[in-house]
Tab-separated table of C-alpha atoms and ligand atoms in Angstrom:
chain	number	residue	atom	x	y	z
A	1	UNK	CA	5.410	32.320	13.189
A	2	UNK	CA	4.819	29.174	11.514
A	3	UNK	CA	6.236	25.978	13.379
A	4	UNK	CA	9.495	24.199	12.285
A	5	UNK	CA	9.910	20.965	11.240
A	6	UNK	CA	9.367	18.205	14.203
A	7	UNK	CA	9.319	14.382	14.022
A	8	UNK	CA	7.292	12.344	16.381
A	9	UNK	CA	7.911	8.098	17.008
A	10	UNK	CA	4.402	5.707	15.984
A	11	UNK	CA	4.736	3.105	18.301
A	12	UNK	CA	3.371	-0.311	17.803
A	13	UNK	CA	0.975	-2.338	19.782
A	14	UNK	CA	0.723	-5.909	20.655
A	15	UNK	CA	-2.101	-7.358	23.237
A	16	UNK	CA	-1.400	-8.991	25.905
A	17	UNK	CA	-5.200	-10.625	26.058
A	18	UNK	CA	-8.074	-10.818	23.385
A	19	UNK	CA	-10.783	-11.832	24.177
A	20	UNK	CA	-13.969	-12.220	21.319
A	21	UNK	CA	-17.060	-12.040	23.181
A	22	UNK	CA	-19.542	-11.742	20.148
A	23	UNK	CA	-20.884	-10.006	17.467
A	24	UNK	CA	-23.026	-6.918	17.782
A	25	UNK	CA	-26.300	-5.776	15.675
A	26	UNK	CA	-23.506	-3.024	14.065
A	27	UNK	CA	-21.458	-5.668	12.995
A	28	UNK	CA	-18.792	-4.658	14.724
A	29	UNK	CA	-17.570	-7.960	17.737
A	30	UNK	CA	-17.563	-6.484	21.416
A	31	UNK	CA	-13.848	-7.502	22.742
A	32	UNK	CA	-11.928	-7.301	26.134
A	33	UNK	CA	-8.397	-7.014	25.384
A	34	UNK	CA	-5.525	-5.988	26.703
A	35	UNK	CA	-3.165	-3.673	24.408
A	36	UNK	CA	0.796	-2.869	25.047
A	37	UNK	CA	2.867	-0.169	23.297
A	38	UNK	CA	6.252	-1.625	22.227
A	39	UNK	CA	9.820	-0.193	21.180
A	40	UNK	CA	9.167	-0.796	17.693
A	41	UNK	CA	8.152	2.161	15.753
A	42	UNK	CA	7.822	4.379	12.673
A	43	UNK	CA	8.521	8.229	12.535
A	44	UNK	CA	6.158	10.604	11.332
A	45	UNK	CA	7.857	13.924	9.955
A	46	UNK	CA	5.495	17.113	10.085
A	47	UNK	CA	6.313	20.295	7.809
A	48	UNK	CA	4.188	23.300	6.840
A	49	UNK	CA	2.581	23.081	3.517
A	50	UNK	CA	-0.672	24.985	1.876
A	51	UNK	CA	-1.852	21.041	1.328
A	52	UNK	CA	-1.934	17.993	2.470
A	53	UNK	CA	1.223	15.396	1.172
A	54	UNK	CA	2.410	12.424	2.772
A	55	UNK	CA	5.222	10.782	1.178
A	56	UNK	CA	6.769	7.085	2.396
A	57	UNK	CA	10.029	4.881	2.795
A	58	UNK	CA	7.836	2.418	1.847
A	59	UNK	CA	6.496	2.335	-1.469
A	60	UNK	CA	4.463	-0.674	-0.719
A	61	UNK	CA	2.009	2.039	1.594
A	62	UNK	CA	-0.558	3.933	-0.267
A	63	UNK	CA	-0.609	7.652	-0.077
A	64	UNK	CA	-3.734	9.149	-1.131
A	65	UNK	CA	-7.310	8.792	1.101
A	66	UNK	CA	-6.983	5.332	1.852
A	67	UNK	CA	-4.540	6.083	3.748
A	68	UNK	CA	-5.197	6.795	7.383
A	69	UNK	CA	-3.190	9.502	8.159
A	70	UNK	CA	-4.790	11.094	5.011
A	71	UNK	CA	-7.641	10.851	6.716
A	72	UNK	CA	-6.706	11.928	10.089
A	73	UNK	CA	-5.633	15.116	8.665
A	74	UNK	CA	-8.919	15.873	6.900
A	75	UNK	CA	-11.281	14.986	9.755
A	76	UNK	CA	-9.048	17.378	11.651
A	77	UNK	CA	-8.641	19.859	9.193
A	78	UNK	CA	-12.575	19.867	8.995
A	79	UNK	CA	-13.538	19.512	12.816
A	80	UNK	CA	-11.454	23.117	13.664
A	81	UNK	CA	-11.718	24.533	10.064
A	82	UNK	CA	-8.232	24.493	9.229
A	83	UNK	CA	-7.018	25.969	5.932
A	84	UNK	CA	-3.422	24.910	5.910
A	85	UNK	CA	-1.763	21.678	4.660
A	86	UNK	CA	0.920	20.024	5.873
A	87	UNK	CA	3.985	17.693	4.546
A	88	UNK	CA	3.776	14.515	6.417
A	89	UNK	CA	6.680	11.981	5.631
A	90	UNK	CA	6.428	8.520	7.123
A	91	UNK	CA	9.552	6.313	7.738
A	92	UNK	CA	8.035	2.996	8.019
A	93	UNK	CA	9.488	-0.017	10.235
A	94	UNK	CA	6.749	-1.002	11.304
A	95	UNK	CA	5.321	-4.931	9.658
A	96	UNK	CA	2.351	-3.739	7.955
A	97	UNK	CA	-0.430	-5.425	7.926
A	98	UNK	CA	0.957	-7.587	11.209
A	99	UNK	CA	-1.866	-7.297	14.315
A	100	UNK	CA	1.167	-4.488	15.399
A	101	UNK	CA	-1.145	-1.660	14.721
A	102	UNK	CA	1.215	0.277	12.490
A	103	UNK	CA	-1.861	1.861	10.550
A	104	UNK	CA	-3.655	3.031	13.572
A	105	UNK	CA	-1.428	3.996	15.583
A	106	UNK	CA	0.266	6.453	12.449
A	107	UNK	CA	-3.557	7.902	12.424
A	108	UNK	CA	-3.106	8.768	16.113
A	109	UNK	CA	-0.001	10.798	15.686
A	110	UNK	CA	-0.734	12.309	12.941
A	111	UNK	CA	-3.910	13.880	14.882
A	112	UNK	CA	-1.486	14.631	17.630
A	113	UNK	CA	1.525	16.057	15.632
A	114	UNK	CA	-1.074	17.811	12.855
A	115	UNK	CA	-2.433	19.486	16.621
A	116	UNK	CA	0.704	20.905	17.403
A	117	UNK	CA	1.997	21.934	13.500
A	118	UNK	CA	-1.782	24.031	13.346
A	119	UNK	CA	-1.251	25.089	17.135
A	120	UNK	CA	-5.372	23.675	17.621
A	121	UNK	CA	-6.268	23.527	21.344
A	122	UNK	CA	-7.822	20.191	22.082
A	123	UNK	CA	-7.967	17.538	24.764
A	124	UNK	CA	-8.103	14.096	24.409
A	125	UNK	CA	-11.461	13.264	24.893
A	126	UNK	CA	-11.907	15.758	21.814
A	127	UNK	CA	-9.520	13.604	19.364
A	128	UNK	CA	-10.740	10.319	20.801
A	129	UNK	CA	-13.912	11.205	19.074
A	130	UNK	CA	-11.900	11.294	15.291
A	131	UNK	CA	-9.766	8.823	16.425
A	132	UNK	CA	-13.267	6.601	16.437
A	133	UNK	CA	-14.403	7.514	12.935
A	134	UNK	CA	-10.741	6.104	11.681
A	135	UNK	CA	-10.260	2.644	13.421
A	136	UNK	CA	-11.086	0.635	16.605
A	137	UNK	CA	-7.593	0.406	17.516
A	138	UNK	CA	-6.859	3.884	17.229
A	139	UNK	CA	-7.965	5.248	20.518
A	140	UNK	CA	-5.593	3.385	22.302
A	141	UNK	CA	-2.730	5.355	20.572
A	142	UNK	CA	-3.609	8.583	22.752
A	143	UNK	CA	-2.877	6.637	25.965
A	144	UNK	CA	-0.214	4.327	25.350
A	145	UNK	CA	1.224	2.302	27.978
A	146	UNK	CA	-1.095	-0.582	29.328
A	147	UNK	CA	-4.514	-0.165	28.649
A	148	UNK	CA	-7.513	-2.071	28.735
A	149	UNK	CA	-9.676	-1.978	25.190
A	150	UNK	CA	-13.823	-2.611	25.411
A	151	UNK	CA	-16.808	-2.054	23.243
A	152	UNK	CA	-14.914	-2.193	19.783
A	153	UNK	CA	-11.538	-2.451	21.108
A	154	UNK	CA	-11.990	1.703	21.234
A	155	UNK	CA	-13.259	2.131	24.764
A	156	UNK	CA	-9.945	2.517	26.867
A	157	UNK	CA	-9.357	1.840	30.550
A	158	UNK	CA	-5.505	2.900	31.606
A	159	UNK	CA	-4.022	0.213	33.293
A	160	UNK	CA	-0.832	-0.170	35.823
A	161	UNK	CA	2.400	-0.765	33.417
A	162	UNK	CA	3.254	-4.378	32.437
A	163	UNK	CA	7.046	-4.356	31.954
A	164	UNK	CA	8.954	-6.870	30.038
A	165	UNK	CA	11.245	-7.452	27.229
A	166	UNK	CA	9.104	-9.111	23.890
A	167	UNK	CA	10.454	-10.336	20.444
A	168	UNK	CA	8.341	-9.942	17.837
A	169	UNK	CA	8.564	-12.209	14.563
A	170	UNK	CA	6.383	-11.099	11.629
A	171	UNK	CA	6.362	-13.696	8.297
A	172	UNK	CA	5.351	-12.524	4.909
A	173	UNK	CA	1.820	-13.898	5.415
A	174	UNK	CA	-1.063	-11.202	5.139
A	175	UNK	CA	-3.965	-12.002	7.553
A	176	UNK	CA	-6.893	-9.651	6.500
A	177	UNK	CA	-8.718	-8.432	10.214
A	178	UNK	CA	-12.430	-8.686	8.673
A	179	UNK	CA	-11.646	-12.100	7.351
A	180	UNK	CA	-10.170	-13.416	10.882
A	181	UNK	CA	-13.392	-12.074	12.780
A	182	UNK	CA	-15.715	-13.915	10.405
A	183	UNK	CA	-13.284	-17.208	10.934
A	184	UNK	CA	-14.048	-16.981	14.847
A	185	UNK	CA	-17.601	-17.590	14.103
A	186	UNK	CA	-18.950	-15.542	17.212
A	187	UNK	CA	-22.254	-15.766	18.916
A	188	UNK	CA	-24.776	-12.601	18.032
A	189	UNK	CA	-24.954	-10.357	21.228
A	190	UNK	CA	-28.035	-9.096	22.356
A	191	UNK	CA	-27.606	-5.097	24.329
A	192	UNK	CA	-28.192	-7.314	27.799
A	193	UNK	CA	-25.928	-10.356	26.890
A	194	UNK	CA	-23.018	-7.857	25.880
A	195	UNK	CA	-23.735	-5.505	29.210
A	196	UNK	CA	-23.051	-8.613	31.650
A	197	UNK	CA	-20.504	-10.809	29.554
A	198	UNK	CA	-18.641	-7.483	29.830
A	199	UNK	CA	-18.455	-6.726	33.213
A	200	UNK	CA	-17.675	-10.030	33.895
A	201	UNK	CA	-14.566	-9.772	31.173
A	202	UNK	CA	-13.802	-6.388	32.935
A	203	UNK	CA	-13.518	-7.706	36.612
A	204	UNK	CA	-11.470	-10.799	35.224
A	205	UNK	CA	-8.748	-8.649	33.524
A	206	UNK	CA	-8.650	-6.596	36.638
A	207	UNK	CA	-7.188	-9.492	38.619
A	208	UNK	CA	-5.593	-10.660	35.821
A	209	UNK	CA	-1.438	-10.604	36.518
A	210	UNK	CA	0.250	-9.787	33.233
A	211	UNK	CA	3.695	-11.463	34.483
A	212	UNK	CA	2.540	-14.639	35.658
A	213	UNK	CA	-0.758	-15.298	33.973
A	214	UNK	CA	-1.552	-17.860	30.767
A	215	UNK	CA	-1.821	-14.598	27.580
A	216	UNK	CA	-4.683	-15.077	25.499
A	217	UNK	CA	-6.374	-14.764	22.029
A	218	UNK	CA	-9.165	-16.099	20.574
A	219	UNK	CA	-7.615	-15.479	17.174
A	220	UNK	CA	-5.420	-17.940	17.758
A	221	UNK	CA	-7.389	-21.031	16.855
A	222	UNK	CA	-8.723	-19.776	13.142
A	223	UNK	CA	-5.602	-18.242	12.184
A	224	UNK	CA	-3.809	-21.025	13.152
A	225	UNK	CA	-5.766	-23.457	11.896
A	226	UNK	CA	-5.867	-21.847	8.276
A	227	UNK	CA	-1.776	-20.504	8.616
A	228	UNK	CA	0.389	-23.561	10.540
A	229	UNK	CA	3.431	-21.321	9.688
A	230	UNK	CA	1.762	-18.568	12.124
A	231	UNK	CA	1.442	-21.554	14.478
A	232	UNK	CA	5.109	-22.917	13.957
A	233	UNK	CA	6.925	-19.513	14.913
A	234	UNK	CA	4.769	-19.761	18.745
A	235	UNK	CA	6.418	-22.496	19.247
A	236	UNK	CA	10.037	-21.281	17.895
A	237	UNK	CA	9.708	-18.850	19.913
A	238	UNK	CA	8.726	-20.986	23.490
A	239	UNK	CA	11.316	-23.515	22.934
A	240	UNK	CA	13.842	-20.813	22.516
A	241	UNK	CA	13.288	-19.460	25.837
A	242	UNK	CA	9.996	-17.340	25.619
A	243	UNK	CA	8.194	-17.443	28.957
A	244	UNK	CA	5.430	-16.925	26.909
A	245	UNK	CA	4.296	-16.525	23.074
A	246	UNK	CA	1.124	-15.106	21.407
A	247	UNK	CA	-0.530	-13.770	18.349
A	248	UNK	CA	-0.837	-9.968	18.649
A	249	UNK	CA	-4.607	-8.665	17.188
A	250	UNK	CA	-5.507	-10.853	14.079
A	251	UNK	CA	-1.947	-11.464	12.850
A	252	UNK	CA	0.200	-12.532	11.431
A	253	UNK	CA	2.996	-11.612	14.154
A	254	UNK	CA	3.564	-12.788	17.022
A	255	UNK	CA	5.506	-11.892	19.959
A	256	UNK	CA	7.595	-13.941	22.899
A	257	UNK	CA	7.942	-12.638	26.379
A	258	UNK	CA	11.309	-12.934	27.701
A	259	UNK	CA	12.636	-12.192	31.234
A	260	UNK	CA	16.178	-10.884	30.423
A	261	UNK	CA	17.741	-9.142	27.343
A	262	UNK	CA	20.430	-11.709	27.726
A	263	UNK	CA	17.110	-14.332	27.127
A	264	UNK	CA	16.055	-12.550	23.812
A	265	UNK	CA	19.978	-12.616	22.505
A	266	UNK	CA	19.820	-16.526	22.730
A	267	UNK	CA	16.723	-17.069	20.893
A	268	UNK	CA	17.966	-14.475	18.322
A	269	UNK	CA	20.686	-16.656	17.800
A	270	UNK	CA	18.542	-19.443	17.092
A	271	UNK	CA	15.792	-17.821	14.632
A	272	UNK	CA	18.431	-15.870	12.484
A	273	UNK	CA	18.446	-18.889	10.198
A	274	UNK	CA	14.709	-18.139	8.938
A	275	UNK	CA	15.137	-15.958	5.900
A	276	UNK	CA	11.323	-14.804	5.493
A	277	UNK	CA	10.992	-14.028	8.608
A	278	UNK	CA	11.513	-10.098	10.206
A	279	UNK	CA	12.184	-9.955	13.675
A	280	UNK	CA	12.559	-7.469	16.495
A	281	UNK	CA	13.427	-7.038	19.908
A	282	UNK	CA	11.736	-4.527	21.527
A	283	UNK	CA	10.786	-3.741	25.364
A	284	UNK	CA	7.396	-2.388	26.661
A	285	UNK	CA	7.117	1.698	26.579
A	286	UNK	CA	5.062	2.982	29.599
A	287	UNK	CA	2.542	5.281	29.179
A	288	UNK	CA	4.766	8.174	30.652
A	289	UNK	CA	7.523	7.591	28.341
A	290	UNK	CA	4.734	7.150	25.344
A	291	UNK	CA	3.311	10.643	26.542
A	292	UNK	CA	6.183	12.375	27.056
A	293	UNK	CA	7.858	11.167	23.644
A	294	UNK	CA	4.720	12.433	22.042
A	295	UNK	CA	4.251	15.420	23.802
A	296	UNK	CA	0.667	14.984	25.222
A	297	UNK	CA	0.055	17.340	28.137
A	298	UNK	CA	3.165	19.630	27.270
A	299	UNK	CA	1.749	21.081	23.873
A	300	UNK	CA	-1.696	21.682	23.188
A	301	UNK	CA	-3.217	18.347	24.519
A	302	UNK	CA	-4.914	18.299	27.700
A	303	UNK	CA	-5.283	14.852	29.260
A	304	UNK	CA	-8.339	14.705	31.008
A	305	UNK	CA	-7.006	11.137	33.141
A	306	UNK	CA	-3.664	12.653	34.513
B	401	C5P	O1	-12.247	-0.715	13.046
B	401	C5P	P1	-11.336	-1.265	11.996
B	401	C5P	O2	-11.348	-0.441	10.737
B	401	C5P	O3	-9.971	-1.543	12.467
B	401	C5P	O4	-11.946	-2.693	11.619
B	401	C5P	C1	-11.643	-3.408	10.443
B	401	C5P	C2	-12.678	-4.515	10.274
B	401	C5P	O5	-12.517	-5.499	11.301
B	401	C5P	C3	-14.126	-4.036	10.440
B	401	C5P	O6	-14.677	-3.614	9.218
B	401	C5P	C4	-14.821	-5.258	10.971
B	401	C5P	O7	-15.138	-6.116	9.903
B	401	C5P	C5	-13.761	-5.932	11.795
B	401	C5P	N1	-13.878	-5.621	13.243
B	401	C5P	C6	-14.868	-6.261	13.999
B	401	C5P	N2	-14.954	-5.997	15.345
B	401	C5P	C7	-14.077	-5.146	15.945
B	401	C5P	C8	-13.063	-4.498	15.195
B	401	C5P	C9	-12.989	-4.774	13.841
B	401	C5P	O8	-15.661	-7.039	13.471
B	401	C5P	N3	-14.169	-4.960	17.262
């Protein structure tokens, strides 16, 4: 019997730390960073079809191969030799692009919901491997929660959950991720340098406490050096009551970390004046809530980490 209709939520991420420690022979930077799933999310809406057609709320977001759920679908489609198709709809909410992760994270779930709509058995060491050949960031999306990102930003260490509540303001300014790497100027990395830079980046975030310590990106300086607006909303944002404020990936949004709702309702107040400006409040999703909302482990997704 074919499946039924199902929609699954595509969080977004923002990171908590972001670190650039250089640039490899691939091209590629080696990074330590920290990512968080957030409230803020898109659906994704699987059907049965005989081929593969996305459609959007959004008609900004380009639907053919370029996109990456597009692409998820065919890398899956040709990994277990699937011959069916599917009707994907995305409702779109999430600031795109932002440094929120809509993209990747909407190539995630479309492995995971395409996985249950073709009834494939896989684990998630299995789709991590696709998930690599689509995006650094996407990895991440099969853990959720608080997780640590090396190597490209694609190797993931599960973390303990950070809670917190986190307003997110995203202006109309696009901030291309290639263009903010090359900006950062990073040193070259030889195969030894990057080996002992990272365990030392590794063994700092480990001791690192998410609630009380200074967040950091190295993004910050470039972007807001050639974007003051970017810069501007940080501060918005602490001397409305943020304990603390930071650029999430390469831009252009940043986020706030407040301690109470009742915080984030004050300095909503305050902001609602800025036209061009979008902003959310959201809270952090834990990894079981992320898992469970996505069905990992229930359906046909082992998780090798539980
Ligand atoms: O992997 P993804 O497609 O998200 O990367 C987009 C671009 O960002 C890459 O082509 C590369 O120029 C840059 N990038 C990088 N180092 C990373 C991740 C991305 O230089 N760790």
């Amino acid at each position: 019997m074919p499946v039924a209709a199902f929609t699954l939520p595509s969080y977004a991420k923002i990171n908590l730390h972001l670190r650039i420690l250089g640039k490899r022979a691939d091209g590629f930077h080696e990074l330590c960073t920290v990512f968080q799933t957030v409230s803020l999310k898109d659906n994704l809406t699987f059907a049965p079809s005989e081929q593969i057609n996305l459609t959007c709320s959004d008609e900004k977001i380009p639907l053919g191969e370029e996109n990456l759920i597009v692409k998820a679908a065919q890398l899956l489609q040709e990994k277990f030799k699937i011959a069916s198709g599917a009707t994907i709809h995305l409702e779109k909410n999430i600031p795109s692009p932002g440094g929120l992760g809509g993209g990747s994270s909407n190539a995630a779930v479309a492995l995971i919901g395409l996985t249950r709509l073709w009834k494939i058995k896989t684990d998630v060491a299995e789709l991590e491997t696709i998930c690599n050949q689509l995006g650094s960031d996407v990895p991440f999306f099969l853990h959720g929660g608080t997780a640590l990102g090396t190597g490209r930003g694609n190797i993931i260490t599960e973390m303990d959950d950070f809670t917190a509540q986190i307003l997110i303001v995203a202006p109309v300014i696009d901030v291309s991720t290639a263009a903010a790497f090359k900006e950062v100027n990073a040193p070259r990395l030889t195969n030894k340098s990057s080996k002992s830079i990272l365990q030392i980046c590794c063994s700092a975030v480990d001791s690192l406490d998410l609630s009380q310590a200074a967040l950091v990106n190295d993004f910050e300086k470039p972007i807001f050096n050639i974007e003051p607006e970017i810069k501007s909303i940080k501060q918005k944002l602490l001397d409305f009551g943020a304990k603390q404020a930071l650029l999430s990936g390469s831009g252009a949004s940043i986020f706030g970390v407040f301690n109470t709702a009742r915080d984030i309702e004050n300095a909503l107040e305050n902001l609602k004046s800025e036209p061009d400006w979008k902003i959310f409040s959201t809270r952090t999703i834990s990894r079981r809530e992320y898992r469970s909302s996505l069905g990992i482990n229930k359906v046909c997704i082992r998780h090798n980490s539980n």
